[in-house]
mmCIF file of C-alpha atoms in Angstrom:
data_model
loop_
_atom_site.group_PDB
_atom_site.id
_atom_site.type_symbol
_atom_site.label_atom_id
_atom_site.label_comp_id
_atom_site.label_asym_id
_atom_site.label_seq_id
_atom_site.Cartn_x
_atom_site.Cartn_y
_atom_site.Cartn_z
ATOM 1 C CA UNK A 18 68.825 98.748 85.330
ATOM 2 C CA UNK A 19 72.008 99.848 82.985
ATOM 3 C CA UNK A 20 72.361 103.501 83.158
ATOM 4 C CA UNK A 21 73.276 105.064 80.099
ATOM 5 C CA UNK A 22 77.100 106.589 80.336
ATOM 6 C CA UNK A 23 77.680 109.995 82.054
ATOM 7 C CA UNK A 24 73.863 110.174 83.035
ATOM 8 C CA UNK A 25 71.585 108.621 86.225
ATOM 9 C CA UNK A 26 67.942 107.900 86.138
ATOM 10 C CA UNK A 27 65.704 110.923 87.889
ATOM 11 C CA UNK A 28 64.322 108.123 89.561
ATOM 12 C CA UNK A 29 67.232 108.032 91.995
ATOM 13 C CA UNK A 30 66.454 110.841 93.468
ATOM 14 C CA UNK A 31 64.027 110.088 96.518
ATOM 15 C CA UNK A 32 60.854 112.428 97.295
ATOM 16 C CA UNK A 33 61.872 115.360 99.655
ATOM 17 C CA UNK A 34 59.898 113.995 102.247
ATOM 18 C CA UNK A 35 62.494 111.216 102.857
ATOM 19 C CA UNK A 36 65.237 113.938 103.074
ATOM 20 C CA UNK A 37 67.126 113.459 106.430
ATOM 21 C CA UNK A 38 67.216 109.886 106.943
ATOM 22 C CA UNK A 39 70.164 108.797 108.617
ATOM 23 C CA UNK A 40 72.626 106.182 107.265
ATOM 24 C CA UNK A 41 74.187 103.693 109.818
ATOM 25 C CA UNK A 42 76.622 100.310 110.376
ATOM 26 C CA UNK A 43 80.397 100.759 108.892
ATOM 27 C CA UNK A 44 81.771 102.746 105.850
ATOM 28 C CA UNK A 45 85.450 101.112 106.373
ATOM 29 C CA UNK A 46 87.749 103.151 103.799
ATOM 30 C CA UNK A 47 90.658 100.734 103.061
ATOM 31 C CA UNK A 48 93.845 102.863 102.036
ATOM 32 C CA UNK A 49 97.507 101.526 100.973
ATOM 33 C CA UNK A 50 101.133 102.906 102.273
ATOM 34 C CA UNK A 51 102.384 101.714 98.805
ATOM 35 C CA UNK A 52 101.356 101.004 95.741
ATOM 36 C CA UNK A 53 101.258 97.135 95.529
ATOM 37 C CA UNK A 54 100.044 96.811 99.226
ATOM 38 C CA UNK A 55 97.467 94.545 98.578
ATOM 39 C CA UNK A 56 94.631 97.348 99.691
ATOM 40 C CA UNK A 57 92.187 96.798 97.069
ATOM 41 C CA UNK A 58 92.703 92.774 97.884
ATOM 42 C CA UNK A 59 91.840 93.112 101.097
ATOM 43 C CA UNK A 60 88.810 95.409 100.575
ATOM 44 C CA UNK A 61 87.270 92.778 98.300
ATOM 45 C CA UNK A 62 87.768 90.158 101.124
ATOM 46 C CA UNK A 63 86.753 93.118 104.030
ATOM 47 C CA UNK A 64 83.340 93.645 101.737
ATOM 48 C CA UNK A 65 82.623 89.295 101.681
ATOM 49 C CA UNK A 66 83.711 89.003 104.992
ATOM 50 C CA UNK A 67 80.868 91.434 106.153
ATOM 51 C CA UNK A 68 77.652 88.796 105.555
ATOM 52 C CA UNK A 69 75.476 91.637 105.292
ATOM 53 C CA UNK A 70 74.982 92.243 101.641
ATOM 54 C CA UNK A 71 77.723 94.938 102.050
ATOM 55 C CA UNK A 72 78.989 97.731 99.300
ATOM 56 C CA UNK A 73 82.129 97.340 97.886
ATOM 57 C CA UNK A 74 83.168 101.125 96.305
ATOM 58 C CA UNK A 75 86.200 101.730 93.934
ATOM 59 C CA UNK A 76 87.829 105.428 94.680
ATOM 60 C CA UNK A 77 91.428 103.787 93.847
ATOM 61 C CA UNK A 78 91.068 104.679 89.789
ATOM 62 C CA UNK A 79 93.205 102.574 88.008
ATOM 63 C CA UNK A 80 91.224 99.698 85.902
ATOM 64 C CA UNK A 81 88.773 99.915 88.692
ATOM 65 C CA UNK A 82 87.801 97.316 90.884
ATOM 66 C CA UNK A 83 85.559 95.719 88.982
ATOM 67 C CA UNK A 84 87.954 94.269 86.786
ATOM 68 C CA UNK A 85 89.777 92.914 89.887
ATOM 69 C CA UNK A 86 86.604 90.779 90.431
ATOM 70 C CA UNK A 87 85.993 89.677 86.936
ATOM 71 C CA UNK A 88 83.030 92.032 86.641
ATOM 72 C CA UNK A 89 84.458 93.932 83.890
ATOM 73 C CA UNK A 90 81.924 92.734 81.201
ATOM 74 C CA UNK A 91 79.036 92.421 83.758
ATOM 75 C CA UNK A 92 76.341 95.292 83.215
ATOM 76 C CA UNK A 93 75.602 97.926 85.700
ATOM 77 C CA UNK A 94 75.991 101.361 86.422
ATOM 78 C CA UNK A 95 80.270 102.447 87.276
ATOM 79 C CA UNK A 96 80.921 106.095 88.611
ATOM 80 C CA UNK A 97 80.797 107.630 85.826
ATOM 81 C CA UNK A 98 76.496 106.953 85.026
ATOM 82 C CA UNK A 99 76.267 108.583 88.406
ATOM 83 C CA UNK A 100 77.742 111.780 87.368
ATOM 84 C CA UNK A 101 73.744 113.695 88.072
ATOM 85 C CA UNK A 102 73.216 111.786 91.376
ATOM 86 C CA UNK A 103 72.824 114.241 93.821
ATOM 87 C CA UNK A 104 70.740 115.406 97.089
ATOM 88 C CA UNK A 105 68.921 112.280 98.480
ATOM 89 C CA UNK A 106 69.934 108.965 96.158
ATOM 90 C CA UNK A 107 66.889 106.411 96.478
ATOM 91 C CA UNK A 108 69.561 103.698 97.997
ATOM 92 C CA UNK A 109 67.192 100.801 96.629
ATOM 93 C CA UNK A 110 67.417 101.748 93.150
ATOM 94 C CA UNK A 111 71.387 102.623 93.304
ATOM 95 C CA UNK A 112 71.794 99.090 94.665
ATOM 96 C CA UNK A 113 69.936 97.751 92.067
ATOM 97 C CA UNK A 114 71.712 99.370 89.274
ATOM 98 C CA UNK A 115 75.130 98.167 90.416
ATOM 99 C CA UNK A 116 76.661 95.031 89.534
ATOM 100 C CA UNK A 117 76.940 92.369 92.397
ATOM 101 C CA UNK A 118 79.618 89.674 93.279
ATOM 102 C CA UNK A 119 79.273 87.036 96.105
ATOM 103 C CA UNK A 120 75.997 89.194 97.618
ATOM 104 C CA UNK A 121 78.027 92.174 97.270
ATOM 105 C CA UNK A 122 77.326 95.135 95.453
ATOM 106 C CA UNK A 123 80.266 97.109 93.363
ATOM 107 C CA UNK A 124 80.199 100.656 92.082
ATOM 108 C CA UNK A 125 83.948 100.734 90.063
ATOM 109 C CA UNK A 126 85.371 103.093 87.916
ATOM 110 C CA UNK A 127 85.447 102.737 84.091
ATOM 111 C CA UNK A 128 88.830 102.240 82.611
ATOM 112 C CA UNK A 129 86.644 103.746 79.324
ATOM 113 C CA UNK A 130 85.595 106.579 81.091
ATOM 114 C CA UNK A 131 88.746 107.735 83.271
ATOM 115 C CA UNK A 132 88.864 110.429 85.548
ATOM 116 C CA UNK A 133 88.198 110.386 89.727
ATOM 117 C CA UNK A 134 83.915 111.406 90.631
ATOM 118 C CA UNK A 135 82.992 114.784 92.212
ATOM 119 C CA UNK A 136 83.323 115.142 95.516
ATOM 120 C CA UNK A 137 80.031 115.820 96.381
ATOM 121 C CA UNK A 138 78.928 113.323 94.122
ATOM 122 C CA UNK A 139 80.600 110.639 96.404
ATOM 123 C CA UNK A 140 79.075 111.700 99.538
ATOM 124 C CA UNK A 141 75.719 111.888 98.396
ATOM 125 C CA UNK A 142 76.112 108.674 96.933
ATOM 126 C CA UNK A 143 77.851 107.063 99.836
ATOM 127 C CA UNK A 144 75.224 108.286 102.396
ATOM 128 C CA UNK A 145 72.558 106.577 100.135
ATOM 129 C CA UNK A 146 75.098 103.098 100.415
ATOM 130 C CA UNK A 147 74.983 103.448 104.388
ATOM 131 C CA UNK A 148 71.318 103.662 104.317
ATOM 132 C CA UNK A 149 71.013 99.849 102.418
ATOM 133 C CA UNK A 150 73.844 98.283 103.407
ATOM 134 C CA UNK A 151 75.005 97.769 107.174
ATOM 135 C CA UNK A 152 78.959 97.982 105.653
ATOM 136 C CA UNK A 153 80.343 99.650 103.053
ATOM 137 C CA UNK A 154 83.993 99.097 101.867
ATOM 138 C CA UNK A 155 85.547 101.684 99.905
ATOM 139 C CA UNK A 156 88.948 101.026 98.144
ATOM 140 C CA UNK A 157 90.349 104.047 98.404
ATOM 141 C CA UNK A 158 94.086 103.632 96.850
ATOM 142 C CA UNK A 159 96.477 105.775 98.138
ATOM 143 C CA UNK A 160 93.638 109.045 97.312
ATOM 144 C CA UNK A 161 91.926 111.083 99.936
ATOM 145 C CA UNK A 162 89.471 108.546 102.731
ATOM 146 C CA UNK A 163 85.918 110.012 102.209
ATOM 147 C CA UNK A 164 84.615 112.381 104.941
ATOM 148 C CA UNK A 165 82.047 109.433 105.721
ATOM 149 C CA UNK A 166 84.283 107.236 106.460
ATOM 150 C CA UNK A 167 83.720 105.811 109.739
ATOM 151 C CA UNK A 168 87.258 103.913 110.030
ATOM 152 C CA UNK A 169 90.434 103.640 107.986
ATOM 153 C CA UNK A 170 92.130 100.447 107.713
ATOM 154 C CA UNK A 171 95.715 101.286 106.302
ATOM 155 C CA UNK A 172 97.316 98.054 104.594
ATOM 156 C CA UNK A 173 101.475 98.186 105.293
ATOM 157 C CA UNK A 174 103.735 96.187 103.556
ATOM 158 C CA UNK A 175 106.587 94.877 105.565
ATOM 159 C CA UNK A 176 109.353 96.378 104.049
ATOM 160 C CA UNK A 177 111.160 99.996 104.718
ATOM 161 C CA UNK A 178 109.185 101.431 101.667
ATOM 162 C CA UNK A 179 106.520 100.160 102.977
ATOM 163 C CA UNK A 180 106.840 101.861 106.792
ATOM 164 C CA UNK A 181 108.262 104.860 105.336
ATOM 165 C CA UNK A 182 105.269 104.891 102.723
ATOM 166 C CA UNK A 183 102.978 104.723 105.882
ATOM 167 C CA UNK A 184 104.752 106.995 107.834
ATOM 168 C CA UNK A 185 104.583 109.895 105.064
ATOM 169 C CA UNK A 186 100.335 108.832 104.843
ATOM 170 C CA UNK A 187 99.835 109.505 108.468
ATOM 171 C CA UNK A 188 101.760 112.535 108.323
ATOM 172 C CA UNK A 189 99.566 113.750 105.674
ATOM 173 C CA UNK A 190 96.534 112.369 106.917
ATOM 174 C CA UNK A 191 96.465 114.103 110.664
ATOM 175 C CA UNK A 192 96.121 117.586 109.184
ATOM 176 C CA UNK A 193 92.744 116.240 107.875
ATOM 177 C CA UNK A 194 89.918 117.303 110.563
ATOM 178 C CA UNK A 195 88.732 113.913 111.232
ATOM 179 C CA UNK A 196 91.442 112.371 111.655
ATOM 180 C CA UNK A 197 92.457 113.106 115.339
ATOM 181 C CA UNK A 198 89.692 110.880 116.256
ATOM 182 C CA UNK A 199 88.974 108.682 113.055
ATOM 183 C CA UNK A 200 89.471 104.881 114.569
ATOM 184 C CA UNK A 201 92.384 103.404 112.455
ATOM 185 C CA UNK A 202 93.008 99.893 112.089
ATOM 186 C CA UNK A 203 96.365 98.597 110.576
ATOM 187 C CA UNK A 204 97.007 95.494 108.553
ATOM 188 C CA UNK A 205 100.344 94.625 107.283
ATOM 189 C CA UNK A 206 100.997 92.188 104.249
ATOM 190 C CA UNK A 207 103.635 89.432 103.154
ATOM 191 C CA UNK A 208 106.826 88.897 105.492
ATOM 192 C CA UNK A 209 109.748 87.835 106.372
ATOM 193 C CA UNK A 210 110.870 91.165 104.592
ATOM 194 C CA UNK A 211 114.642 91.311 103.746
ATOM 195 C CA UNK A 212 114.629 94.541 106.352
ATOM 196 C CA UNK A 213 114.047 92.124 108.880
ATOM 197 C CA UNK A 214 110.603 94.551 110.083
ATOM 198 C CA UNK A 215 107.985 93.317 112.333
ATOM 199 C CA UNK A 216 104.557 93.693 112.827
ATOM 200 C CA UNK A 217 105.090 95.380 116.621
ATOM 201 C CA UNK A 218 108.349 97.775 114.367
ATOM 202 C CA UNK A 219 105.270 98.937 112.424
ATOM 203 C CA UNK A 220 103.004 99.430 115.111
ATOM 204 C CA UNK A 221 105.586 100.705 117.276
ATOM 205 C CA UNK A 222 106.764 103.354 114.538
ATOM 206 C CA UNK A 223 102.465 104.335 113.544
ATOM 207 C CA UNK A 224 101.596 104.646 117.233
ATOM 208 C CA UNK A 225 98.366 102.204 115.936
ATOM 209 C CA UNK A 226 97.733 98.333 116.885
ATOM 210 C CA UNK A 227 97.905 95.865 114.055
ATOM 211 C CA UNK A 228 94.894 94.054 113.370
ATOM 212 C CA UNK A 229 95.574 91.396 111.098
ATOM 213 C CA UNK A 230 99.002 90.465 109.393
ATOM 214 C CA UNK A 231 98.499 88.883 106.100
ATOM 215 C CA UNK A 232 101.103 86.731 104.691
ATOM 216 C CA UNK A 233 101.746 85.708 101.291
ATOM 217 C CA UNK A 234 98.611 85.084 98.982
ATOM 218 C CA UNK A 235 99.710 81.765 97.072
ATOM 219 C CA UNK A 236 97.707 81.645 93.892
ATOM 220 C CA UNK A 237 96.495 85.332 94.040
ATOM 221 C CA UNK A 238 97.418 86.445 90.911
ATOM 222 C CA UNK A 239 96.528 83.428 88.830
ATOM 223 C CA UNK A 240 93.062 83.838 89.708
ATOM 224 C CA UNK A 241 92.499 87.382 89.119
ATOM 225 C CA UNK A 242 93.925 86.630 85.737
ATOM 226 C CA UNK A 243 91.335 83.753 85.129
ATOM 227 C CA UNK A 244 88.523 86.276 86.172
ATOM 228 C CA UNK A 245 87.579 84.510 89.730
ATOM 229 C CA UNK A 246 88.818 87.746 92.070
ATOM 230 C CA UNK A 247 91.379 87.571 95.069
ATOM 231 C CA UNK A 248 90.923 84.201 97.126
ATOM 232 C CA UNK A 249 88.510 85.494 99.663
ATOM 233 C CA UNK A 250 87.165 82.243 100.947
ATOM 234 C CA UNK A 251 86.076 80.632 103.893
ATOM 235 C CA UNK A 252 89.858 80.032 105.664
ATOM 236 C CA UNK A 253 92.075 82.315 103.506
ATOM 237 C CA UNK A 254 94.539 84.423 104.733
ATOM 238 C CA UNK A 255 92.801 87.919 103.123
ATOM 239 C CA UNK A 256 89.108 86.537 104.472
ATOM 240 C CA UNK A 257 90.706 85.790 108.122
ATOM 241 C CA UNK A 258 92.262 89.197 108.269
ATOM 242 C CA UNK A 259 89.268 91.144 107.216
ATOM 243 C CA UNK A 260 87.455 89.414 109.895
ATOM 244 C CA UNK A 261 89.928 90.756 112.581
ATOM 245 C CA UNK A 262 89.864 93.947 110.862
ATOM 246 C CA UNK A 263 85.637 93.622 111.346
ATOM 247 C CA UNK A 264 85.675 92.755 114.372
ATOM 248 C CA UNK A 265 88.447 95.469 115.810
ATOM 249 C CA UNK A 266 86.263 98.023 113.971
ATOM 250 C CA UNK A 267 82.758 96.511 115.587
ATOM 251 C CA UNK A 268 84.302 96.648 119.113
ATOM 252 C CA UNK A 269 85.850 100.054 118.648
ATOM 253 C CA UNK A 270 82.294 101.310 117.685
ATOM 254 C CA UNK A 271 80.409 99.323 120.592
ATOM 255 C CA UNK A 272 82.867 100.162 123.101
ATOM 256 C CA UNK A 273 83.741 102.872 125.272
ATOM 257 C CA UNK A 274 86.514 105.067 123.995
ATOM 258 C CA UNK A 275 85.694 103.858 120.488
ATOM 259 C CA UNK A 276 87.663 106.994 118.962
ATOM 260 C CA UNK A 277 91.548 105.853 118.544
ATOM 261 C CA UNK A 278 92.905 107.963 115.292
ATOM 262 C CA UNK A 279 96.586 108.238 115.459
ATOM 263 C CA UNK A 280 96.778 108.845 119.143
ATOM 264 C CA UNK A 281 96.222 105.014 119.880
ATOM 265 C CA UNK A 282 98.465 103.265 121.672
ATOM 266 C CA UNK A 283 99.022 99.394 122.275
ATOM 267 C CA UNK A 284 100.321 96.584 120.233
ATOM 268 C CA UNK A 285 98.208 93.345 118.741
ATOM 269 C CA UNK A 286 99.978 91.601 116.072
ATOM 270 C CA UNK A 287 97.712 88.589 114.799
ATOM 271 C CA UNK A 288 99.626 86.489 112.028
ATOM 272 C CA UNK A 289 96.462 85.261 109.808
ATOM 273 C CA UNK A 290 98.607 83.304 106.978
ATOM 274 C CA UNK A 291 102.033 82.378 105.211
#
């Protein structure tokens, strides 16, 4: 189903009796300290990595995600067709209108059609996502990390920008309500940095365990350019991070104390590539 732009079908909206129904599994919102981090990278890999027929959604702006994944030209409904979709979204028909990539479904923004979604768009829409898919990745750039967010993985480059980038993100981030007890998980990208930094100076410096350390990305950018997406296969360096990243997010939901936020403590560097 193509919606036409700046509308959405009535037919999204579900019958009031279904009003209520809880969403579940993981809305991980993946956030950079810098531009050029490598978030959106790793919440491509993050949303393949997740088996499930997860969401992949594009709050960064920019020339959306979609073109990132070579989906530019595909047809389906971006942000903008989704402008009317509010109350209770019928989560079948929104997945169905999107455009899907490797079993994962992708609601981008429209380079066409610039300008960030309502607010209360997003969580309505978001809350239908939860309810299809067991995880939903949203790319959220260096903007604001939805209110449904369940966890925040913040992508660090090692490099004094890069900390200090992070640094002034947390500081900004703990005045938001959920955040005290929002589980974060921390990736950092590329290495040895001319600073000399380390994953445990990052940690150390956040107050957050590193999850997955992501080294260079050899042939990254070639194959964006020819349309393929970031390498997120079986044994890449993005695909074994964002299976750490899973996996630390899983356990921290399972297991007691599951709530870390910015008050965590601990170190785990895990060095996933070169």
């Amino acid at each position: 189903m193509v919606l036409a732009p700046g509308t959405v079908s009535p037919s999204l909206d579900r019958p009031s009796s279904a009003r209520g129904e809880p969403g579940g599994g993981l809305v991980l919102a993946v956030a950079g300290a810098v531009g050029g981090a490598g978030a959106s990278s790793l919440a491509v890999a993050l949303a393949v990595a997740a088996r499930d027929g997860a969401a992949l959604v594009d709050l960064a702006g920019g020339g959306g995600i979609d073109v990132l994944l070579g989906l530019e030209g595909a047809e389906g409904a971006r942000w903008p067709d989704l402008a009317a979709a509010r109350g209770d979204v019928d989560p079948d028909l929104l997945v169905s209108s999107l455009p899907h990539r490797r079993g994962v479904s992708v609601l981008s923004a429209d380079r066409r059609r610039p300008g960030p979604p309502d607010g209360a768009v997003v969580a309505d829409v978001l809350r239908a996502l939860g309810r299809r898919r067991r995880t939903v990745v949203v790319d959220a750039g260096r903007g604001e990390v939805p209110d449904a967010a369940t966890h925040v993985v913040l992508v660090v480059p090692l490099t004094v920008p890069g900390l200090a980038g992070a640094l002034a993100w947390r500081a900004a981030r703990t005045g938001a309500p959920a955040a005290a007890t929002e589980p974060v998980e921390l990736v950092v990208t590329c290495g040895p940095a001319p600073g000399r930094l380390a994953p445990d100076d990052v940690a150390t410096a956040l107050g957050v365990p590193v999850a997955g350390h992501v080294g260079r990305v050899r042939g990254a950018r070639a194959a964006v350019e020819r349309g393929d997406g970031p390498p997120v296969g079986h044994g890449t360096a993005l695909r074994r991070a964002a299976a750490r990243v899973l996996d630390a997010a899983a356990a921290r939901t399972a297991g007691p104390g599951a709530a870390g936020g910015w008050a965590a403590t601990g170190r785990r560097a895990v060095r996933t590539g070169r």
